[in-house]
CSV table of C-alpha atoms in Angstrom, one decimal:
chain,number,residue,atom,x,y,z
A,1,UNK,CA,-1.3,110.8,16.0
A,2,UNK,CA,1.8,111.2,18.1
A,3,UNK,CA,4.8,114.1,18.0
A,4,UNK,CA,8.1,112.8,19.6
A,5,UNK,CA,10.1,116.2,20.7
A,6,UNK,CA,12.6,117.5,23.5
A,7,UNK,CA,10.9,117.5,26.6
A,8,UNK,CA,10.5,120.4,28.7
A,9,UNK,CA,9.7,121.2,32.5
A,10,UNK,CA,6.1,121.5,32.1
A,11,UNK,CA,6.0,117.7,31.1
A,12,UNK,CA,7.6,116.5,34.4
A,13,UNK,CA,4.3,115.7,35.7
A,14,UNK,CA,3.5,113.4,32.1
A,15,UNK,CA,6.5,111.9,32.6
A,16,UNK,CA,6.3,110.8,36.1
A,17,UNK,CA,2.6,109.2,35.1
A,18,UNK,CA,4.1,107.4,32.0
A,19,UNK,CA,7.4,106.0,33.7
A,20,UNK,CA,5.6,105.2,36.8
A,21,UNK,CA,2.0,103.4,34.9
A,22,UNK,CA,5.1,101.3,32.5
A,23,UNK,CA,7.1,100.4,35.4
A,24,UNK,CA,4.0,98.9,37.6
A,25,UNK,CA,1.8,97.3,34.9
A,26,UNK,CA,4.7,95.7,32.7
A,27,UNK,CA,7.2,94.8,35.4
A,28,UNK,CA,4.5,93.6,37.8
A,29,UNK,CA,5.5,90.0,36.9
A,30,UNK,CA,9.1,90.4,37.6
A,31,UNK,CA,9.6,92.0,39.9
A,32,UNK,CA,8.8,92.2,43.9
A,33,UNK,CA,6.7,94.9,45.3
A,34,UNK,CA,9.2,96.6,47.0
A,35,UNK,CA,11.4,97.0,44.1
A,36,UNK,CA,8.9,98.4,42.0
A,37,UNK,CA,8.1,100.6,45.0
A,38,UNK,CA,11.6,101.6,44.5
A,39,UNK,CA,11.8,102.9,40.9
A,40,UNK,CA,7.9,104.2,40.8
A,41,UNK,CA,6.9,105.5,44.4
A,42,UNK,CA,3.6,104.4,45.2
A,43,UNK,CA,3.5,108.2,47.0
A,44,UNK,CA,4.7,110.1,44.0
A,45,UNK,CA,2.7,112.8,43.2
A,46,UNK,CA,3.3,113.4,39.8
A,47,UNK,CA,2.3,117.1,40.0
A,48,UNK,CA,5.1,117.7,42.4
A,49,UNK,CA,7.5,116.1,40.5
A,50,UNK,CA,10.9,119.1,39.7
A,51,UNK,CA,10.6,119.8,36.0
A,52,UNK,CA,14.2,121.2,36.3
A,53,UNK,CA,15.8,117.3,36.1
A,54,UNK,CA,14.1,117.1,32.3
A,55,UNK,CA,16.1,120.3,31.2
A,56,UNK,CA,19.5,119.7,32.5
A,57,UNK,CA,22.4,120.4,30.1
A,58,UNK,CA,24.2,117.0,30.5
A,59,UNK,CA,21.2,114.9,29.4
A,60,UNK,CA,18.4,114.9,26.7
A,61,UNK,CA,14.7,114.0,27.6
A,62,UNK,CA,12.3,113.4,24.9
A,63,UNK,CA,8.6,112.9,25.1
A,64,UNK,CA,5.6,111.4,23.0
A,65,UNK,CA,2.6,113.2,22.9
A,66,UNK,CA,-0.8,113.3,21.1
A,67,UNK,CA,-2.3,115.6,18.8
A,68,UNK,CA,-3.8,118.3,21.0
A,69,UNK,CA,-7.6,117.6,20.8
A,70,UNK,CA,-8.5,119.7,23.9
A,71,UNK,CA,-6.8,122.8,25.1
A,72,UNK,CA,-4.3,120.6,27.3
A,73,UNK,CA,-1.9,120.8,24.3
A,74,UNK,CA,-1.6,117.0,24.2
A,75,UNK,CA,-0.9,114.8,26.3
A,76,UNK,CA,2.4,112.7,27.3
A,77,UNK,CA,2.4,109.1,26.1
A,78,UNK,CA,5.8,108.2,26.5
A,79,UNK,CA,9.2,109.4,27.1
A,80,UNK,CA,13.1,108.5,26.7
A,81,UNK,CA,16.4,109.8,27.3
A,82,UNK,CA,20.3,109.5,27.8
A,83,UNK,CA,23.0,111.1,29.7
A,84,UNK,CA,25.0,112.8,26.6
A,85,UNK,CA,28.1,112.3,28.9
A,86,UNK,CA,28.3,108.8,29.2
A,87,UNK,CA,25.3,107.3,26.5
A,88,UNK,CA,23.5,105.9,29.4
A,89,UNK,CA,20.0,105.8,28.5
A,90,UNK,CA,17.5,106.7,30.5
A,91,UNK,CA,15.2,104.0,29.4
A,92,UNK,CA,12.2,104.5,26.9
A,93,UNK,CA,8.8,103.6,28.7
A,94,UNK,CA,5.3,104.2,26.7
A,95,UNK,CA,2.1,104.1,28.9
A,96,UNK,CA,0.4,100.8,28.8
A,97,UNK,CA,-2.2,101.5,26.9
A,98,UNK,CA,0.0,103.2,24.2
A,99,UNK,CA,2.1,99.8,23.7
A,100,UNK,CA,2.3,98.6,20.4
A,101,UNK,CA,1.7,101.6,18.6
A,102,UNK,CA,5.3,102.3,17.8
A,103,UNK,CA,5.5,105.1,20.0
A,104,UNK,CA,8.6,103.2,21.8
A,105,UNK,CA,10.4,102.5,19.0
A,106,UNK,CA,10.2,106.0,17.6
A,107,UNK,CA,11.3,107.9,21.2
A,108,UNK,CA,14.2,105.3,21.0
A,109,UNK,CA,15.3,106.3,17.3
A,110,UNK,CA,15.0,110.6,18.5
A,111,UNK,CA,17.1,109.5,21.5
A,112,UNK,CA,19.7,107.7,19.9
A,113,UNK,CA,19.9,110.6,16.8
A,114,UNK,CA,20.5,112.9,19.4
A,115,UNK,CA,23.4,110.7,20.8
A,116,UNK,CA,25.1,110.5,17.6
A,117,UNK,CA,24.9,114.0,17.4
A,118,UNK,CA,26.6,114.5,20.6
A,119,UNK,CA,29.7,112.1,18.9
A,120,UNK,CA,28.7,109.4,21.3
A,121,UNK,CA,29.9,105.4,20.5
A,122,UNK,CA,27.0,103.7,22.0
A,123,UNK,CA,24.9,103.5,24.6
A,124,UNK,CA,24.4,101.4,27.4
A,125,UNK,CA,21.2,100.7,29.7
A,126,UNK,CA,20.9,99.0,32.8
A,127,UNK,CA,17.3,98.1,31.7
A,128,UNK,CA,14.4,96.7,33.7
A,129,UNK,CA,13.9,93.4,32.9
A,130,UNK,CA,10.5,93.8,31.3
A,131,UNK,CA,12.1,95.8,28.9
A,132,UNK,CA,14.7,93.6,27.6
A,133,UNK,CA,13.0,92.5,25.0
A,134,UNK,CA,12.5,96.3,23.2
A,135,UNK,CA,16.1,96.8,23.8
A,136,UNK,CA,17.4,93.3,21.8
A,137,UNK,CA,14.6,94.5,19.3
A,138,UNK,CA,16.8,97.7,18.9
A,139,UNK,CA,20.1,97.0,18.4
A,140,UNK,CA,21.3,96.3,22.0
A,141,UNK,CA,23.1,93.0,22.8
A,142,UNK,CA,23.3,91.8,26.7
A,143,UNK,CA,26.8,92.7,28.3
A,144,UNK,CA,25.8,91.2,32.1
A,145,UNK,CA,23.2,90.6,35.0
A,146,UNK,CA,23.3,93.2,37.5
A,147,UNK,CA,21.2,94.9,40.1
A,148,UNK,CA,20.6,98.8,40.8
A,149,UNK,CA,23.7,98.7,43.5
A,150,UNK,CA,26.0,98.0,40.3
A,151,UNK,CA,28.6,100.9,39.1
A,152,UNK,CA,26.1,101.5,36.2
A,153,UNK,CA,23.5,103.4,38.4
A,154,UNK,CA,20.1,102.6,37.5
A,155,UNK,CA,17.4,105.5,36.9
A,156,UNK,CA,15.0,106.4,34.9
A,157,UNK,CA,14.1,110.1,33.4
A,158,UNK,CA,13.5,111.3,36.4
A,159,UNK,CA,16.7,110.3,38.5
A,160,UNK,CA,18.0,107.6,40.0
A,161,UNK,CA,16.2,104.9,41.3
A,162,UNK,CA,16.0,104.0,45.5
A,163,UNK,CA,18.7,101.5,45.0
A,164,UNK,CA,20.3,102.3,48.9
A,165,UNK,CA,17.5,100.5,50.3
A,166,UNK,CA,16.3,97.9,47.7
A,167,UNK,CA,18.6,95.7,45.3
A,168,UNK,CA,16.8,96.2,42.1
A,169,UNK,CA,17.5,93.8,39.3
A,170,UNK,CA,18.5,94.0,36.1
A,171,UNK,CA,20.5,93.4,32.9
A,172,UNK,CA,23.1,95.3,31.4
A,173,UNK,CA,22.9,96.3,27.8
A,174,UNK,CA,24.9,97.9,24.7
A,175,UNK,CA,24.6,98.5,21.6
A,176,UNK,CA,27.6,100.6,19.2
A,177,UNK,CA,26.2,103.6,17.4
């Protein structure tokens, strides 16, 4: 079983494994080393990674964890989020061997609650292109092609991506709340 809830510093390091493990196994056929290099660090040590950027005020982080079956407390499966600003998301990625499970789709449904909450419109993503698909399945419609150097900043949950040394490719998305 899986608990969606607001994530907290102490699942930084969950975070960084889930985001990075989506990132490299389902964008592997779309995109170049390099850019993948550039939104999941090959070097990133997911221990080291600043809780602090899950708790700021002007964005909302949730996670997906198991049932604790050990005395870890659970254990982070997946994770989404959106500046509460703006309603960019932050993306929703689920670790690979978690897709299918609905764990996506329910971290996308606490996000965008949470957004409506805040008296946001809609939200838009500048999504991976692996991830297209679960964002059409959502509600979003495509607005334009872009890269990571376009005025809609690409990122993920843990900040923004390398995008001053490698174009990173991608499509724009919204959908109306």
């Amino acid at each position: 079983m899986v608990t969606v809830r607001p994530a907290t510093p102490a699942d930084a390091p969950g975070v960084a494994r889930v985001h990075d493990a989506a990132l490299r196994a389902q964008g592997a056929d779309r995109y170049s080393d390099a850019e993948l290099d550039a939104m999941a660090p090959p070097d990133r040590d997911p221990a080291a990674v600043d809780g602090a950027i899950l708790a700021r005020e002007e964005r909302y982080v949730a996670v997906a964890v198991t049932e604790a079956d050990r005395s870890d407390g659970g254990q982070v499966v997946g994770t989404g989020g959106v500046h509460l600003a703006d309603g960019r998301l932050l993306g929703v990625f689920v670790h690979p061997d978690r897709v299918g499970e609905g764990i996506g789709r329910a971290l996308f449904e606490d996000v965008e609650a949470r957004a409506k909450a805040a008296g946001l419109d809609g939200l838009t993503i500048h999504s991976a292109l692996n991830a297209v698909g679960f964002y059409e399945a959502v509600g979003f419609e495509q607005v334009e092609e872009a890269s990571g150097r376009a005025s809609s900043e690409a990122g993920g949950p843990l900040g923004s991506y390398d995008t001053e040394t490698t174009d990173i490719r991608a499509r724009v998305l919204r959908k109306e709340l």
